[in-house]
RNA sequence: CGGAGUGUGGCGCAGUCUGGUAGCGCACCUGCUUUGGGAGCAGGGGGUCGAAGGUUCGAGUCCUUUCACUCCGACCA
């Protein structure tokens, strides 16, 4: 390809709203173009080439693992979503609209329903299983706040796969196979990633793992162990139960249950100060409003240790709500609660609560008494299983649940997510097959996603410098760029054209910068666009030499013109 | 949804307070010069000033309404 003919609108200007390197360089390098804000992007020729590279690698590995590519309708009937119960649950991210006959449709944000629908009409027997179908297709999610370029757009390209099995063991086998397959895809792309345990979110199902590309700019917080391979999204991270501070003999707190007058003591810090006690022995009440289907709202209280923090995703799951939102003091009072003095005894009607599982069977605790200016001391935790759940956010320094290692936080970009779904969709959608005994059973399912367009951003987040993109060999739009320093010099032009022809002949993807520009802008564009290798044909041609530049590190080597082809080929 | 902003040529902005011929930089087009780190000179094209309504002899500027986008937060594939 000739640069002079290719639409690569590079700019010096940093886009106004861009803060992340990937966003800045993908726009400046002429890969993508924003469409009137709002999380929509056009892919320009260079961006499209990269996208196709990534897509092709995913396809190769998936096909090799026995998956089959399909292409489902993007516009999907709302009726299917009502069948699965997600029409409401998915919330505002689901873009809904009506056609001319006033029938309801949604733009697919993910395609479980569509795929189950396809399979339930075509697969009838266990002999046709297992089956793993996938597509690489545009998705639309009406994100609350799209940002960071391709990282969180509203329209994006995603690989979504769905597998169907006759039993849970076979689904587990496929889940493991997909974990390996995804790992190979990300390895081939040259990414440094980590597989972590995750929350299943709106997709549902029992178990799930996320593939996180490690980058400071990642939106997800992940918890990792410093001595074993344990890693988890903060939303699903576990820890060894927190131990009480070590006390000298007879100094551990002991108290008899009683209500204590504590005027003005409404925070954990104040309470710890007031009783001269470690917050470990205090119970913190966190109030939220839980939203359910059909506009139902409930006040919920979460009780955790004074030195812990609430993990909202866990809390949301614990009360099976669609969403948790903040609740005002007025609303709490209206519900009969006393902010600053809330506890789980003598709760008003209609308020639901959960307690952190680590508190179970603990005693000698201090908690709000549910009346103004009083705390109860000497609280013993009730032994009622359904009130307990994992609610806390793992903190750096907590102990690993698998070994004695220390946990810490790091940031990651979620580029893949695999789920064991079980019968979450097949059952409500009535998708069954006949087993060996001729009995109808719902499929055991798995679902597997890769953010294809997000991967471009993830690659650049991990591979860039202060001058621009550094594409990994597998993802680069071209393998080599030839820069003719001055196209008006016949000798330079001829040498450049000759190498261009030779490389094309050899099947190398090559970009020839034959623009009538000066050297500066050409060099800057090379660095910005980030093709792995450049050959500069310029001044040194007089000595029979050209220069090879490796983009990653910008190391330059002079080589003789007659060995150029070999020198380039061996660096590919 | 809460808070804060911004809408003027393709992009980035000034002009708005104090109403009076729409401007600057970049980009673009033509010509000449230049050619190893985002060139110089000369000439040129392009704007319903987010939209609607109002005040006024006159509105980018003042008033009302509205829409969109961005940032922080909340939330989230």
XYZ file of C-alpha atoms (C1' of nucleotides) in Angstrom:
649
model
C 0.000 0.000 0.000
C 1.124 3.498 -0.789
C 0.820 6.042 1.967
C 0.035 8.679 -0.652
C -3.083 6.748 -1.650
C -4.199 5.577 1.763
C -6.530 7.546 4.012
C -4.489 7.921 7.198
C -5.424 11.312 8.646
C -2.753 11.735 11.311
C -2.863 14.864 13.431
C -0.690 16.724 15.855
C -3.692 17.828 17.882
C -4.674 15.760 20.883
C -8.423 15.178 20.920
C -10.093 17.329 23.515
C -11.710 14.573 25.517
C -8.897 12.047 25.366
C -6.868 11.189 28.439
C -5.689 7.643 27.798
C -2.725 6.915 25.512
C -4.767 4.425 23.519
C -7.500 6.969 22.872
C -5.059 9.725 21.973
C -2.855 7.658 19.660
C -5.646 5.765 17.935
C -7.288 9.067 17.018
C -4.057 10.944 16.256
C -2.731 8.026 14.230
C -5.784 8.078 12.008
C -7.061 4.647 13.079
C -10.435 5.731 14.382
C -12.627 8.781 14.244
C -15.181 9.909 16.761
C -18.739 10.309 15.519
C -20.231 13.346 17.234
C -19.172 12.243 20.682
C -21.335 9.754 22.558
C -19.158 6.667 22.342
C -19.449 5.998 18.620
C -16.415 5.506 16.396
C -15.661 5.013 12.742
C -12.786 2.735 11.837
C -10.584 4.244 9.141
C -8.485 2.082 6.807
C -5.523 1.574 9.157
C -7.814 0.888 12.121
C -9.836 -1.536 10.045
C -6.672 -3.430 9.133
C -5.758 -3.857 12.800
C -9.294 -4.843 13.670
C -9.238 -7.489 10.952
C -5.911 -8.826 12.233
C -7.245 -9.245 15.737
C -10.453 -10.720 14.443
C -8.590 -13.202 12.232
C -6.434 -14.433 15.103
C -9.500 -14.967 17.254
C -11.192 -16.841 14.429
C -8.185 -19.063 13.732
C -7.865 -20.174 17.322
C -11.589 -20.651 17.833
C -12.015 -22.651 14.670
C -9.030 -24.771 15.657
C -10.764 -25.463 18.972
C -13.806 -26.736 17.144
C -16.029 -23.652 17.335
C -18.208 -22.684 14.383
C -18.791 -19.133 13.238
C -22.324 -17.896 12.587
C -23.852 -14.457 12.160
C -27.059 -13.621 13.973
C -29.481 -10.766 13.367
C -28.429 -7.561 15.088
C -31.994 -6.356 15.591
C -33.666 -8.806 17.944
C -37.324 -9.154 18.924
C -38.067 -7.973 22.455
C -40.270 -11.035 22.960
C -37.147 -13.204 23.288
C -35.829 -10.953 26.019
C -39.099 -11.129 27.862
C -38.932 -14.910 27.701
C -35.552 -14.976 29.411
C -36.569 -12.346 31.937
C -33.804 -9.968 30.953
C -35.962 -7.346 29.243
C -36.219 -5.495 32.558
C -33.121 -6.773 34.276
C -30.741 -5.565 31.622
C -31.915 -2.034 32.297
C -31.284 1.107 30.339
C -28.250 -0.229 28.512
C -30.592 -2.154 26.297
C -31.552 0.077 23.393
C -35.240 -0.533 22.711
C -37.302 0.661 19.799
C -40.381 -0.089 17.766
C -40.751 -0.889 14.104
C -43.471 0.541 11.858
C -45.964 -2.005 13.143
C -45.204 -0.904 16.714
C -43.527 -4.211 17.550
C -40.776 -3.973 20.167
C -37.154 -4.689 19.307
C -33.780 -4.286 20.908
C -30.300 -3.821 19.462
C -28.330 -6.832 20.628
C -25.964 -6.058 23.519
C -25.146 -9.784 23.720
C -26.869 -12.709 22.097
C -27.674 -15.490 24.558
C -31.379 -15.346 23.751
C -30.847 -15.310 20.002
C -28.407 -18.176 20.088
C -30.571 -20.330 22.347
C -33.457 -19.582 20.032
C -31.408 -20.723 17.056
C -30.333 -23.920 18.729
C -33.682 -24.880 20.244
C -35.194 -24.912 16.773
C -32.447 -26.985 15.207
C -30.874 -29.268 17.784
C -33.055 -32.039 19.101
C -30.780 -34.876 20.171
C -27.829 -35.454 22.461
C -26.112 -36.881 19.389
C -25.817 -33.343 18.000
C -24.001 -32.130 21.112
C -21.690 -30.608 22.110
C -21.891 -27.518 19.977
C -19.981 -24.264 20.243
C -21.241 -21.439 18.038
C -19.806 -17.954 17.906
C -19.995 -14.722 15.994
C -17.837 -11.639 15.721
C -20.315 -8.868 15.501
C -21.201 -5.335 16.423
C -22.910 -4.957 19.756
C -24.747 -1.974 21.112
C -24.965 -1.104 24.776
C -26.364 2.250 25.753
C -23.672 2.910 28.346
C -24.390 5.471 31.041
C -21.119 7.133 30.404
C -19.109 6.082 27.396
C -15.483 7.220 27.539
C -11.867 6.386 26.861
C -12.310 5.880 23.110
C -12.566 2.236 22.151
C -12.275 1.182 25.773
C -15.873 1.882 26.595
C -17.858 2.741 23.522
C -21.556 2.221 23.071
C -21.151 0.427 19.775
C -18.304 -2.061 19.701
C -17.110 -5.250 18.081
C -17.341 -8.331 20.213
C -16.755 -12.007 19.742
C -19.512 -13.856 21.542
C -19.643 -17.637 21.709
C -22.143 -20.034 23.212
C -21.738 -23.708 23.887
C -24.394 -26.356 24.411
C -23.844 -29.592 26.303
C -25.672 -32.640 27.496
C -24.326 -32.395 31.017
C -22.343 -30.220 33.388
C -19.116 -32.226 33.052
C -18.984 -31.635 29.330
C -19.714 -27.963 29.843
C -16.846 -27.803 32.325
C -14.561 -29.459 29.762
C -15.490 -26.851 27.160
C -15.030 -24.045 29.700
C -11.467 -25.240 30.310
C -10.865 -25.545 26.579
C -12.050 -21.976 26.045
C -9.784 -20.778 28.841
C -6.834 -22.281 26.977
C -8.033 -21.013 23.616
C -8.488 -17.470 24.902
C -5.057 -17.585 26.482
C -3.548 -18.513 23.122
C -5.370 -15.659 21.387
C -4.094 -13.071 23.864
C -0.599 -14.555 23.847
C -0.457 -14.363 20.066
C -1.500 -10.725 20.256
C 1.465 -10.093 22.538
C -0.520 -9.124 25.612
C 0.486 -9.413 29.253
C -2.711 -10.651 30.871
C -4.015 -12.456 33.903
C -6.986 -14.783 34.328
C -9.070 -13.868 37.357
C -12.205 -15.047 39.114
C -15.133 -12.782 38.391
C -18.687 -11.844 39.143
C -21.162 -13.017 36.538
C -23.065 -9.749 36.392
C -26.022 -9.301 34.071
C -25.163 -12.430 32.102
C -25.862 -14.678 35.047
C -24.699 -18.196 35.650
C -22.589 -19.826 38.289
C -18.895 -19.433 37.658
C -16.947 -17.056 35.491
C -13.414 -15.970 34.745
C -12.157 -12.750 33.253
C -9.083 -12.141 31.119
C -7.477 -8.959 32.315
C -4.820 -7.068 30.411
C -2.641 -5.499 33.068
C -2.507 -1.734 32.628
C -2.621 1.174 35.062
C -5.387 2.784 33.078
C -7.645 -0.257 33.428
C -11.122 0.401 34.721
C -11.287 -2.777 36.768
C -9.577 -3.347 40.072
C -8.180 -6.817 40.418
C -6.853 -8.517 43.483
C -3.731 -10.634 43.115
C -1.738 -12.764 45.498
C 2.001 -12.169 45.811
C 2.869 -15.808 46.311
C 0.374 -17.982 44.429
C -1.571 -17.664 41.192
C -4.780 -16.457 42.834
C -6.329 -13.474 41.083
C -9.854 -12.106 41.168
C -11.863 -9.105 40.179
C -12.519 -7.002 43.288
C -16.210 -7.736 42.686
C -15.587 -11.436 43.357
C -12.371 -11.438 45.348
C -12.129 -13.513 48.484
C -9.693 -13.482 51.378
C -8.832 -15.483 54.422
C -11.047 -14.254 57.294
C -9.642 -11.180 58.931
C -8.185 -11.845 62.341
C -8.693 -9.708 65.400
C -5.763 -7.574 66.540
C -3.379 -9.442 68.785
C -3.989 -8.604 72.403
C -1.898 -9.144 75.459
C -3.328 -11.576 77.996
C -6.742 -10.578 79.338
C -6.872 -7.452 77.211
C -9.231 -8.730 74.532
C -12.500 -6.814 74.819
C -15.197 -8.466 76.926
C -18.543 -6.898 77.524
C -21.992 -7.618 78.815
C -24.813 -6.825 76.515
C -26.340 -3.441 77.257
C -27.373 -0.219 75.549
C -24.920 2.611 75.992
C -25.639 6.348 75.689
C -23.442 7.666 72.863
C -24.671 11.136 71.902
C -23.066 12.602 68.765
C -21.089 9.424 68.092
C -22.295 8.610 64.606
C -19.235 7.434 62.747
C -17.011 4.415 63.084
C -14.001 6.589 63.869
C -15.876 8.409 66.602
C -17.162 5.131 68.001
C -13.691 3.589 68.110
C -12.443 6.693 69.842
C -15.354 6.777 72.295
C -14.907 3.185 73.459
C -11.110 3.063 72.966
C -11.549 -0.052 70.897
C -10.236 -1.347 67.575
C -12.806 -0.881 64.734
C -12.492 -4.625 64.184
C -15.029 -5.045 67.013
C -17.503 -2.500 65.654
C -20.329 -3.185 63.240
C -20.719 -0.724 60.422
C -24.148 -0.325 58.842
C -24.208 0.650 55.161
C -27.624 1.666 53.848
C -28.620 1.415 50.191
C -31.746 1.439 48.139
C -32.230 -1.759 46.146
C -34.095 -1.599 42.849
C -36.109 -4.550 41.598
C -38.262 -5.311 38.573
C -41.401 -3.273 37.989
C -40.084 -0.285 39.909
C -40.020 -1.977 43.316
C -37.638 -0.232 45.739
C -36.504 -1.476 49.135
C -34.238 -0.032 51.785
C -31.456 -2.506 52.536
C -28.857 -2.479 55.297
C -25.515 -4.209 55.098
C -23.606 -4.922 58.291
C -19.859 -5.299 58.056
C -16.866 -4.842 60.298
C -15.897 -1.304 61.184
C -12.574 -1.751 59.418
C -14.058 -3.192 56.212
C -15.609 -1.577 53.151
C -18.728 -2.698 51.324
C -18.268 -4.239 47.876
C -21.362 -3.074 46.019
C -21.536 -5.822 43.438
C -21.415 -8.470 46.147
C -23.987 -6.539 48.146
C -26.250 -6.248 45.127
C -26.030 -9.991 44.528
C -26.702 -10.714 48.200
C -30.114 -9.061 48.018
C -30.758 -10.188 44.434
C -31.429 -6.634 43.328
C -31.052 -5.249 39.835
C -29.183 -2.278 41.174
C -28.170 -0.544 44.387
C -28.337 3.205 44.689
C -27.521 5.621 47.471
C -30.226 6.495 49.916
C -30.640 9.858 51.637
C -30.890 10.427 55.399
C -34.453 11.669 54.924
C -35.455 8.428 53.237
C -33.865 6.449 56.057
C -35.768 8.410 58.694
C -38.972 8.004 56.702
C -38.389 4.245 56.829
C -38.090 4.444 60.609
C -34.295 4.220 60.776
C -31.875 6.346 62.759
C -28.803 7.287 60.700
C -25.683 6.981 62.765
C -27.253 4.442 65.115
C -28.414 1.620 62.874
C -28.219 -2.015 63.926
C -29.969 -5.221 63.022
C -32.000 -5.555 66.196
C -35.490 -4.048 66.318
C -35.467 -3.095 62.677
C -38.576 -1.441 61.279
C -40.837 -3.463 59.005
C -39.915 -3.636 55.320
C -36.187 -3.094 55.795
C -34.100 -6.037 54.659
C -30.554 -6.654 55.782
C -27.516 -8.851 55.260
C -24.468 -9.396 57.408
C -20.967 -10.168 56.288
C -20.150 -13.865 56.572
C -16.956 -13.198 58.500
C -19.011 -11.792 61.377
C -20.833 -15.061 61.872
C -20.550 -16.483 65.400
C -18.570 -13.458 66.559
C -19.371 -11.818 69.864
C -18.360 -8.847 71.978
C -19.245 -6.408 69.234
C -20.618 -2.881 69.274
C -23.452 -1.827 67.010
C -26.118 0.872 66.662
C -29.150 0.287 68.871
C -31.673 1.589 66.345
C -32.620 4.478 68.581
C -31.180 7.926 68.721
C -27.894 8.329 70.624
C -27.552 4.716 71.735
C -25.262 1.867 70.748
C -25.539 -1.696 71.933
C -22.392 -3.246 73.326
C -21.715 -6.927 73.833
C -23.557 -7.895 70.676
C -23.549 -11.574 69.768
C -24.128 -12.399 66.090
C -27.259 -14.450 65.404
C -26.800 -17.806 63.737
C -29.240 -17.472 60.844
C -27.654 -18.602 57.586
C -29.834 -16.684 55.156
C -28.771 -13.353 56.652
C -25.108 -13.893 55.889
C -23.265 -13.267 52.662
C -19.859 -12.208 51.422
C -20.157 -8.414 51.375
C -16.724 -6.946 51.835
C -14.204 -5.411 49.475
C -10.863 -7.130 49.786
C -8.221 -4.606 50.859
C -4.539 -4.566 49.965
C -2.709 -6.402 52.722
C -5.483 -8.940 53.339
C -4.472 -12.590 53.325
C -4.900 -14.861 50.314
C -7.713 -17.440 50.603
C -5.471 -20.147 49.092
C -2.096 -19.592 50.733
C -0.445 -17.390 53.320
C 0.427 -14.797 50.711
C -0.522 -11.141 50.834
C -3.119 -9.707 48.469
C -2.675 -6.458 46.605
C -4.664 -4.416 44.123
C -3.785 -3.795 40.499
C -5.626 -2.430 37.496
C -6.789 -4.380 34.496
C -8.665 -4.026 31.250
C -11.257 -6.733 30.784
C -10.769 -8.174 27.306
C -12.381 -11.567 27.747
C -14.945 -13.174 29.998
C -15.997 -16.815 30.078
C -19.054 -18.088 31.945
C -20.500 -21.384 33.039
C -24.156 -20.680 32.525
C -25.751 -23.982 33.388
C -29.416 -23.857 32.438
C -29.868 -20.144 33.144
C -31.148 -19.524 29.603
C -32.081 -22.927 28.271
C -34.630 -23.520 31.014
C -36.689 -20.305 30.774
C -36.481 -20.427 26.981
C -37.600 -24.037 26.910
C -34.530 -25.153 24.997
C -34.288 -28.903 25.451
C -32.866 -31.968 23.759
C -33.620 -35.657 24.102
C -31.018 -37.576 26.082
C -30.010 -41.220 25.718
C -33.207 -42.264 27.481
C -35.434 -40.155 25.259
C -36.038 -37.661 28.063
C -36.171 -33.921 27.402
C -33.455 -31.981 29.249
C -32.400 -28.338 29.098
C -28.924 -27.773 27.645
C -26.039 -27.075 29.929
C -24.521 -23.929 28.495
C -21.383 -21.864 28.544
C -20.832 -18.403 27.097
C -17.597 -16.765 26.097
C -16.852 -13.180 25.063
C -13.915 -11.180 23.729
C -13.979 -7.409 23.295
C -12.415 -7.289 19.840
C -12.463 -3.520 19.394
C -11.486 -3.006 23.024
C -8.437 -5.170 22.366
C -7.030 -2.475 20.072
C -7.164 -0.061 22.988
C -5.737 -2.670 25.350
C -2.814 -3.399 23.022
C -1.926 0.283 22.842
C -2.338 0.813 26.577
C 0.294 -1.852 27.041
C 2.437 -1.010 24.016
C 3.134 2.664 23.426
C 5.717 5.302 24.186
C 5.640 9.094 24.280
C 5.675 9.239 20.485
C 2.826 6.921 19.677
C 1.629 3.391 19.105
C 3.882 0.326 19.101
C 1.800 -2.447 17.556
C 2.744 -5.997 18.363
C 3.761 -8.018 15.285
C 0.483 -9.925 15.202
C -1.683 -6.823 15.448
C 0.214 -4.318 13.287
C -1.600 -2.860 10.269
C 1.568 -3.454 8.222
C 4.727 -5.409 8.950
C 7.111 -2.859 7.433
C 7.041 0.768 6.412
C 9.447 2.080 3.787
C 10.159 5.761 4.139
C 11.518 7.490 1.070
C 13.125 10.541 2.586
C 12.841 12.773 -0.471
C 10.686 11.512 -3.325
C 12.126 14.127 -5.670
C 15.478 12.386 -5.565
C 15.214 9.780 -8.274
C 17.769 7.432 -6.708
C 15.927 7.351 -3.370
C 12.608 6.871 -5.040
C 13.901 4.058 -7.215
C 15.515 2.238 -4.304
C 12.357 2.578 -2.234
C 10.129 1.393 -5.056
C 12.431 -1.554 -5.710
C 12.343 -2.711 -2.091
C 8.570 -2.159 -2.028
C 8.160 -4.432 -5.045
C 10.482 -7.070 -3.578
C 8.690 -7.163 -0.239
C 5.302 -7.347 -1.889
C 6.608 -10.166 -4.031
C 7.681 -11.935 -0.848
C 4.170 -11.560 0.541
C 5.131 -9.032 3.233
C 2.519 -6.447 4.184
C 4.320 -3.217 3.445
C 3.433 0.464 3.513
C 5.454 2.749 1.234
C 5.643 6.341 2.413
C 5.960 8.006 -0.988
C 4.361 11.296 -0.004
C 6.007 14.534 -1.181
C 6.521 15.563 2.437
C 9.712 16.471 4.230
C 11.493 13.924 6.355
C 10.162 15.208 9.683
C 6.474 14.568 9.239
C 7.117 11.157 7.693
C 9.243 10.065 10.603
C 6.745 11.413 13.127
C 3.911 9.622 11.368
C 5.846 6.361 11.437
C 6.361 6.728 15.177
C 2.741 7.697 15.734
C 1.252 4.918 13.637
C 3.556 2.358 15.185
C 4.363 -0.138 12.438
C 6.965 -2.488 13.985
C 9.730 -1.905 11.438
C 10.769 0.956 9.148
C 13.324 1.211 6.382
C 14.538 4.742 5.710
C 15.927 5.371 2.256
C 17.597 8.755 2.341
C 20.913 10.491 2.609
C 22.887 7.350 3.310
C 21.938 5.971 -0.079
C 24.952 7.837 -1.458
C 27.127 5.422 0.558
C 25.027 2.494 -0.614
C 23.250 2.246 2.713
C 19.766 2.433 4.199
C 18.576 2.540 7.772
C 16.392 0.013 9.561
C 14.463 1.289 12.563
C 12.761 -0.970 15.075
C 9.723 0.909 16.388
C 9.887 -0.627 19.863
C 12.878 1.223 21.280
C 13.621 3.143 18.060
C 16.949 1.399 17.615
C 18.545 2.195 14.248
C 20.862 0.049 12.180
C 22.602 0.938 8.924
C 22.637 -1.818 6.355
C 23.972 -2.064 2.820
C 21.339 -1.623 0.127
C 22.121 -4.965 -1.511
C 21.483 -6.839 1.753
C 18.381 -4.830 2.618
C 15.814 -7.441 1.664
C 17.519 -10.102 3.788
C 18.010 -7.754 6.708
C 14.350 -6.764 6.672
C 13.085 -10.310 6.236
C 15.078 -11.651 9.136
C 13.641 -8.997 11.451
C 10.012 -9.800 10.647
C -29.323 10.549 38.037
C -26.264 14.576 41.179
C -22.391 18.417 40.412
C -19.455 21.537 36.876
C -18.766 23.200 32.013
C -18.896 23.791 26.626
C -21.553 24.496 21.829
C -18.549 29.971 16.469
C -15.228 26.952 9.102
C -12.670 19.918 9.088
C -9.855 20.443 14.219
C -8.450 23.804 18.348
C -10.029 28.529 20.016
C -10.953 34.239 20.506
C -15.057 37.491 20.086
C -20.394 37.457 24.286
C -19.491 41.198 30.140
C -20.286 46.748 27.244
C -25.386 44.680 20.636
C -23.022 47.830 15.149
C -19.217 44.619 8.329
C -17.510 37.083 12.021
C -11.770 36.631 13.369
C -7.032 33.706 14.717
C -3.927 29.108 14.661
C -3.746 24.322 12.418
C -5.630 21.741 8.239
C -7.127 22.387 2.919
C -6.329 24.467 -2.564
C -2.716 27.106 -6.314
C 2.290 28.735 -7.435
C 7.504 29.207 -6.379
C 11.417 27.876 -3.070
C 12.824 23.991 0.479
C 13.794 18.317 1.587
C 17.119 13.685 7.701
C 12.863 15.589 12.604
C 5.933 18.239 12.065
C 9.473 24.240 6.332
C 9.237 29.573 3.951
C 6.882 33.298 0.911
C 2.679 34.806 -1.968
C -2.266 34.053 -3.290
C -7.054 31.442 -2.330
C -11.623 28.641 -0.791
C -14.752 27.415 3.154
C -18.914 29.363 8.807
C -27.555 28.715 8.971
C -22.256 31.395 15.383
C -26.262 23.973 18.426
C -31.892 24.786 17.654
C -36.539 27.555 18.375
C -38.865 31.842 19.963
C -38.466 36.929 21.886
C -36.362 42.177 22.735
C -34.130 45.793 19.192
C -33.415 50.091 13.616
C -29.774 46.132 14.223
C -28.343 39.901 17.990
C -22.597 35.379 17.804
C -23.400 39.051 21.879
C -29.340 40.522 25.788
C -33.994 37.420 27.497
C -36.901 32.643 27.432
C -37.228 27.662 26.082
C -34.861 23.479 24.253
C -31.188 20.008 22.326
C -26.394 17.979 22.198
C -21.696 16.965 23.951
C -17.603 16.896 27.623
C -15.571 16.496 32.611
C -16.126 14.805 38.036
C -19.255 11.476 40.802
C -22.798 7.482 40.972
C -23.198 3.157 37.932
C -21.317 -0.534 34.465
C -18.862 -4.786 30.045
